[in-house]
Amino acid sequence: MKMKDLAGKMGITTGTLTVAIDNLEKIDLVKRIPNPEDRRSIVIVLTENGQGHYQKHSQHHRDLTAEGVADLATEDIEKFYDLLRSITNKM
């Protein structure tokens, strides 16, 4: 994803994002690569280390969600997941 697009999606300035990316790059979670489609822009990608952290974080959220719906009826769980999908699709 281009820096400009990511900043827009996050609702922050590109300057704020630059500082955040600098810090993430220092701890080997992301790296900047030239955009193969537009050499004037940079694409941010997760490093192998960053992908590992992302997977752990994602699993944590899956576990929390599973715990949260454990006592719900199947129909209610399906409604809940549909609602979450609807919300995340609008982000």
Short mmCIF file of C-alpha atoms in Angstrom, two decimals, residues 7-56:
data_model
loop_
_atom_site.label_atom_id
_atom_site.label_comp_id
_atom_site.label_asym_id
_atom_site.label_seq_id
_atom_site.Cartn_x
_atom_site.Cartn_y
_atom_site.Cartn_z
CA ALA A 7 -2.24 7.72 5.76
CA GLY A 8 -5.62 8.51 4.24
CA LYS A 9 -7.10 5.21 5.40
CA MET A 10 -5.80 5.84 8.91
CA GLY A 11 -6.98 9.44 8.96
CA ILE A 12 -3.51 10.86 9.69
CA THR A 13 -1.07 13.06 7.83
CA THR A 14 1.70 11.57 5.74
CA GLY A 15 4.19 13.25 8.10
CA THR A 16 2.74 11.41 11.10
CA LEU A 17 2.80 8.17 9.15
CA THR A 18 6.42 8.76 8.12
CA VAL A 19 7.47 8.99 11.77
CA ALA A 20 5.52 5.82 12.61
CA ILE A 21 7.01 3.93 9.65
CA ASP A 22 10.50 5.12 10.59
CA ASN A 23 10.00 3.64 14.06
CA LEU A 24 8.57 0.37 12.71
CA GLU A 25 11.46 0.12 10.26
CA LYS A 26 13.99 0.57 13.08
CA ILE A 27 12.60 -2.51 14.85
CA ASP A 28 12.42 -4.55 11.61
CA LEU A 29 8.64 -4.80 11.32
CA VAL A 30 8.25 -3.03 7.96
CA LYS A 31 10.39 -1.96 5.04
CA ARG A 32 10.02 0.56 2.28
CA ILE A 33 10.32 -0.60 -1.31
CA PRO A 34 9.99 1.34 -4.55
CA ASN A 35 6.52 1.06 -6.05
CA PRO A 36 6.95 -1.12 -9.16
CA GLU A 37 4.04 0.71 -10.82
CA ASP A 38 5.12 4.28 -9.97
CA ARG A 39 8.77 4.92 -9.20
CA ARG A 40 7.91 8.25 -7.55
CA SER A 41 6.19 6.48 -4.65
CA ILE A 42 7.13 4.01 -1.95
CA VAL A 43 5.25 0.90 -0.86
CA ILE A 44 5.33 -0.31 2.75
CA VAL A 45 5.53 -4.07 3.29
CA LEU A 46 5.81 -6.23 6.37
CA THR A 47 9.15 -7.89 6.96
CA GLU A 48 9.26 -11.55 7.96
CA ASN A 49 9.48 -10.37 11.56
CA GLY A 50 6.51 -8.06 11.00
CA GLN A 51 4.48 -10.88 9.48
CA GLY A 52 5.15 -12.99 12.57
CA HIS A 53 3.95 -10.20 14.86
CA TYR A 54 0.89 -9.68 12.67
CA GLN A 55 0.02 -13.39 12.82
CA LYS A 56 0.33 -13.45 16.62
#
